[in-house]
Amino acid sequence: MTKSTEARLIKTALKALKNSYSRHSGFKVGSALLSKAGKIYPGTNVEFDAFSLTVCAERSALFGAITHGARKFPAIAVATSSEEFVYPCGLCRQALVEFNPNMEVILINSKNKVKKIILKDIIPNYFKL
Ligand code: THU
């Protein structure tokens, strides 16, 4: 990934973070999923009064990307309102890994510090049908 694509990805995740609909937890998450074609799909977390309906920012982005026909994803950026780096939850790890175990995951904390990992490293022995 070029530096400018990475910068666009981070910028998009930070913009999506602002749209977080998280009135129950107050925990904001924004994501930006990069397709192989170079398009960027944003996502944010959406919480409901019926708590279990909550959808994470990562799967929000994935659903939007899939809806637009994208299928290959080299990278995702995930920004949160936390000073600690926050890793995708187990559900999102599984959802993303099914598309690309080698996906680059770019974590951004509340101070705009960046940490990069590879998805399969945080979900070893993931489920495959
Ligand atoms: N959340 C995400 O959006 N992504 C994650 O990987 C972990 C958790 C959201 C869900 C919920 O709205 C809030 O963070 C607190 O759990």
mmCIF file of C-alpha atoms and ligand atoms in Angstrom:
data_model
loop_
_atom_site.group_PDB
_atom_site.id
_atom_site.type_symbol
_atom_site.label_atom_id
_atom_site.label_comp_id
_atom_site.label_asym_id
_atom_site.label_seq_id
_atom_site.Cartn_x
_atom_site.Cartn_y
_atom_site.Cartn_z
ATOM 1 C CA MET A 1 0.000 0.000 0.000
ATOM 2 C CA THR A 2 1.310 3.451 -0.852
ATOM 3 C CA LYS A 3 1.746 6.073 1.850
ATOM 4 C CA SER A 4 -0.987 8.183 0.279
ATOM 5 C CA THR A 5 -3.482 5.282 0.259
ATOM 6 C CA GLU A 6 -2.646 4.598 3.890
ATOM 7 C CA ALA A 7 -3.203 8.266 4.725
ATOM 8 C CA ARG A 8 -6.587 8.231 2.921
ATOM 9 C CA LEU A 9 -7.582 5.089 4.782
ATOM 10 C CA ILE A 10 -6.721 6.607 8.156
ATOM 11 C CA LYS A 11 -8.491 9.868 7.294
ATOM 12 C CA THR A 12 -11.650 7.980 6.290
ATOM 13 C CA ALA A 13 -11.647 5.918 9.510
ATOM 14 C CA LEU A 14 -11.270 9.091 11.589
ATOM 15 C CA LYS A 15 -14.143 10.729 9.712
ATOM 16 C CA ALA A 16 -16.375 7.674 10.271
ATOM 17 C CA LEU A 17 -15.429 7.726 13.971
ATOM 18 C CA LYS A 18 -17.168 11.099 14.239
ATOM 19 C CA ASN A 19 -20.414 9.515 12.998
ATOM 20 C CA SER A 20 -20.352 6.739 15.604
ATOM 21 C CA TYR A 21 -23.859 6.035 16.900
ATOM 22 C CA SER A 22 -22.847 4.783 20.326
ATOM 23 C CA ARG A 23 -25.158 6.486 22.809
ATOM 24 C CA HIS A 24 -25.163 3.460 25.134
ATOM 25 C CA SER A 25 -21.464 2.676 25.479
ATOM 26 C CA GLY A 26 -20.076 6.056 24.462
ATOM 27 C CA PHE A 27 -17.308 4.094 22.760
ATOM 28 C CA LYS A 28 -16.692 5.463 19.280
ATOM 29 C CA VAL A 29 -15.240 3.356 16.490
ATOM 30 C CA GLY A 30 -14.670 4.282 12.856
ATOM 31 C CA SER A 31 -13.310 2.025 10.169
ATOM 32 C CA ALA A 32 -12.239 2.189 6.546
ATOM 33 C CA LEU A 33 -11.949 -0.916 4.409
ATOM 34 C CA LEU A 34 -9.732 -0.804 1.318
ATOM 35 C CA SER A 35 -10.726 -2.833 -1.744
ATOM 36 C CA LYS A 36 -8.266 -4.257 -4.257
ATOM 37 C CA ALA A 37 -9.670 -1.802 -6.804
ATOM 38 C CA GLY A 38 -8.540 1.059 -4.530
ATOM 39 C CA LYS A 39 -11.954 2.074 -3.232
ATOM 40 C CA ILE A 40 -12.441 2.874 0.433
ATOM 41 C CA TYR A 41 -15.590 1.874 2.310
ATOM 42 C CA PRO A 42 -16.246 3.566 5.671
ATOM 43 C CA GLY A 43 -18.065 2.044 8.619
ATOM 44 C CA THR A 44 -19.004 3.020 12.145
ATOM 45 C CA ASN A 45 -20.473 1.259 15.157
ATOM 46 C CA VAL A 46 -24.244 1.428 15.498
ATOM 47 C CA GLU A 47 -25.918 0.731 18.850
ATOM 48 C CA PHE A 48 -29.603 0.104 19.536
ATOM 49 C CA ASP A 49 -31.853 0.181 22.598
ATOM 50 C CA ALA A 50 -32.113 -3.571 22.048
ATOM 51 C CA PHE A 51 -28.388 -3.883 22.825
ATOM 52 C CA SER A 52 -27.706 -7.139 21.040
ATOM 53 C CA LEU A 53 -28.480 -5.540 17.677
ATOM 54 C CA THR A 54 -25.223 -3.552 17.891
ATOM 55 C CA VAL A 55 -22.980 -3.750 14.835
ATOM 56 C CA CYS A 56 -19.267 -2.973 15.013
ATOM 57 C CA ALA A 57 -17.586 -0.459 12.733
ATOM 58 C CA GLU A 58 -15.580 -3.163 10.962
ATOM 59 C CA ARG A 59 -18.609 -5.198 9.926
ATOM 60 C CA SER A 60 -20.481 -1.995 8.996
ATOM 61 C CA ALA A 61 -17.719 -1.247 6.500
ATOM 62 C CA LEU A 62 -17.644 -4.822 5.271
ATOM 63 C CA PHE A 63 -21.405 -4.891 4.618
ATOM 64 C CA GLY A 64 -21.206 -1.626 2.651
ATOM 65 C CA ALA A 65 -18.276 -2.881 0.594
ATOM 66 C CA ILE A 66 -19.939 -6.203 -0.173
ATOM 67 C CA THR A 67 -23.139 -4.382 -1.120
ATOM 68 C CA HIS A 68 -21.137 -2.371 -3.669
ATOM 69 C CA GLY A 69 -19.689 -5.532 -5.191
ATOM 70 C CA ALA A 70 -16.181 -5.464 -3.686
ATOM 71 C CA ARG A 71 -14.776 -8.828 -2.609
ATOM 72 C CA LYS A 72 -11.026 -8.409 -2.112
ATOM 73 C CA PHE A 73 -9.687 -6.377 0.763
ATOM 74 C CA PRO A 74 -5.967 -5.785 1.327
ATOM 75 C CA ALA A 75 -6.369 -3.526 4.363
ATOM 76 C CA ILE A 76 -8.644 -2.017 6.992
ATOM 77 C CA ALA A 77 -8.094 0.956 9.279
ATOM 78 C CA VAL A 78 -9.841 1.048 12.672
ATOM 79 C CA ALA A 79 -9.925 4.232 14.750
ATOM 80 C CA THR A 80 -11.311 4.438 18.277
ATOM 81 C CA SER A 81 -11.881 7.038 20.968
ATOM 82 C CA SER A 82 -9.542 5.107 23.282
ATOM 83 C CA GLU A 83 -5.931 5.934 24.105
ATOM 84 C CA GLU A 84 -5.216 2.186 24.216
ATOM 85 C CA PHE A 85 -4.997 0.520 20.828
ATOM 86 C CA VAL A 86 -8.239 -1.427 20.346
ATOM 87 C CA TYR A 87 -8.216 -4.636 18.313
ATOM 88 C CA PRO A 88 -11.225 -5.863 16.313
ATOM 89 C CA CYS A 89 -13.590 -8.088 18.308
ATOM 90 C CA GLY A 90 -13.786 -11.838 17.695
ATOM 91 C CA LEU A 91 -16.838 -11.597 15.450
ATOM 92 C CA CYS A 92 -15.197 -8.998 13.224
ATOM 93 C CA ARG A 93 -11.920 -10.957 13.091
ATOM 94 C CA GLN A 94 -13.806 -13.992 11.790
ATOM 95 C CA ALA A 95 -15.880 -11.922 9.326
ATOM 96 C CA LEU A 96 -12.795 -10.204 7.902
ATOM 97 C CA VAL A 97 -10.477 -13.217 7.873
ATOM 98 C CA GLU A 98 -12.871 -15.101 5.608
ATOM 99 C CA PHE A 99 -12.056 -12.516 2.930
ATOM 100 C CA ASN A 100 -8.307 -12.183 3.485
ATOM 101 C CA PRO A 101 -6.198 -13.699 6.282
ATOM 102 C CA ASN A 102 -3.291 -11.488 5.209
ATOM 103 C CA MET A 103 -5.302 -8.295 5.544
ATOM 104 C CA GLU A 104 -3.308 -5.428 7.014
ATOM 105 C CA VAL A 105 -5.068 -3.980 10.064
ATOM 106 C CA ILE A 106 -4.158 -0.402 10.880
ATOM 107 C CA LEU A 107 -5.141 0.600 14.405
ATOM 108 C CA ILE A 108 -5.432 4.291 15.289
ATOM 109 C CA ASN A 109 -5.803 5.472 18.880
ATOM 110 C CA SER A 110 -7.325 8.682 20.209
ATOM 111 C CA LYS A 111 -3.943 10.429 19.921
ATOM 112 C CA ASN A 112 -3.773 9.494 16.209
ATOM 113 C CA LYS A 113 -0.929 7.047 16.908
ATOM 114 C CA VAL A 114 -0.841 4.128 14.457
ATOM 115 C CA LYS A 115 -0.088 0.423 14.954
ATOM 116 C CA LYS A 116 -0.096 -2.118 12.111
ATOM 117 C CA ILE A 117 -0.773 -5.826 12.398
ATOM 118 C CA ILE A 118 -1.716 -8.711 10.092
ATOM 119 C CA LEU A 119 -5.206 -10.096 10.637
ATOM 120 C CA LYS A 120 -4.326 -13.821 10.754
ATOM 121 C CA ASP A 121 -1.898 -13.134 13.625
ATOM 122 C CA ILE A 122 -4.844 -12.203 15.872
ATOM 123 C CA ILE A 123 -7.121 -15.068 14.795
ATOM 124 C CA PRO A 124 -5.085 -18.261 14.504
ATOM 125 C CA ASN A 125 -6.926 -21.479 13.572
ATOM 126 C CA TYR A 126 -9.950 -19.520 12.446
ATOM 127 C CA PHE A 127 -13.084 -21.350 11.340
ATOM 128 C CA LYS A 128 -13.301 -22.413 7.711
ATOM 129 C CA LEU A 129 -16.269 -24.279 6.228
HETATM 130 N N1 THU B 1 -16.955 -2.077 18.704
HETATM 131 C C1 THU B 1 -16.590 -1.937 17.386
HETATM 132 O O1 THU B 1 -17.179 -1.148 16.650
HETATM 133 N N2 THU B 1 -15.550 -2.687 16.937
HETATM 134 C C2 THU B 1 -14.854 -3.586 17.688
HETATM 135 O O2 THU B 1 -14.005 -4.294 17.160
HETATM 136 C C3 THU B 1 -15.123 -3.690 19.121
HETATM 137 C C4 THU B 1 -16.323 -2.999 19.617
HETATM 138 C C5 THU B 1 -18.070 -1.266 19.194
HETATM 139 C C6 THU B 1 -19.323 -2.049 19.504
HETATM 140 C C7 THU B 1 -19.982 -1.164 20.531
HETATM 141 O O3 THU B 1 -20.755 -0.194 19.851
HETATM 142 C C8 THU B 1 -18.838 -0.461 21.228
HETATM 143 O O4 THU B 1 -17.700 -0.644 20.392
HETATM 144 C C9 THU B 1 -18.530 -0.992 22.613
HETATM 145 O O5 THU B 1 -18.436 -2.361 22.612
#
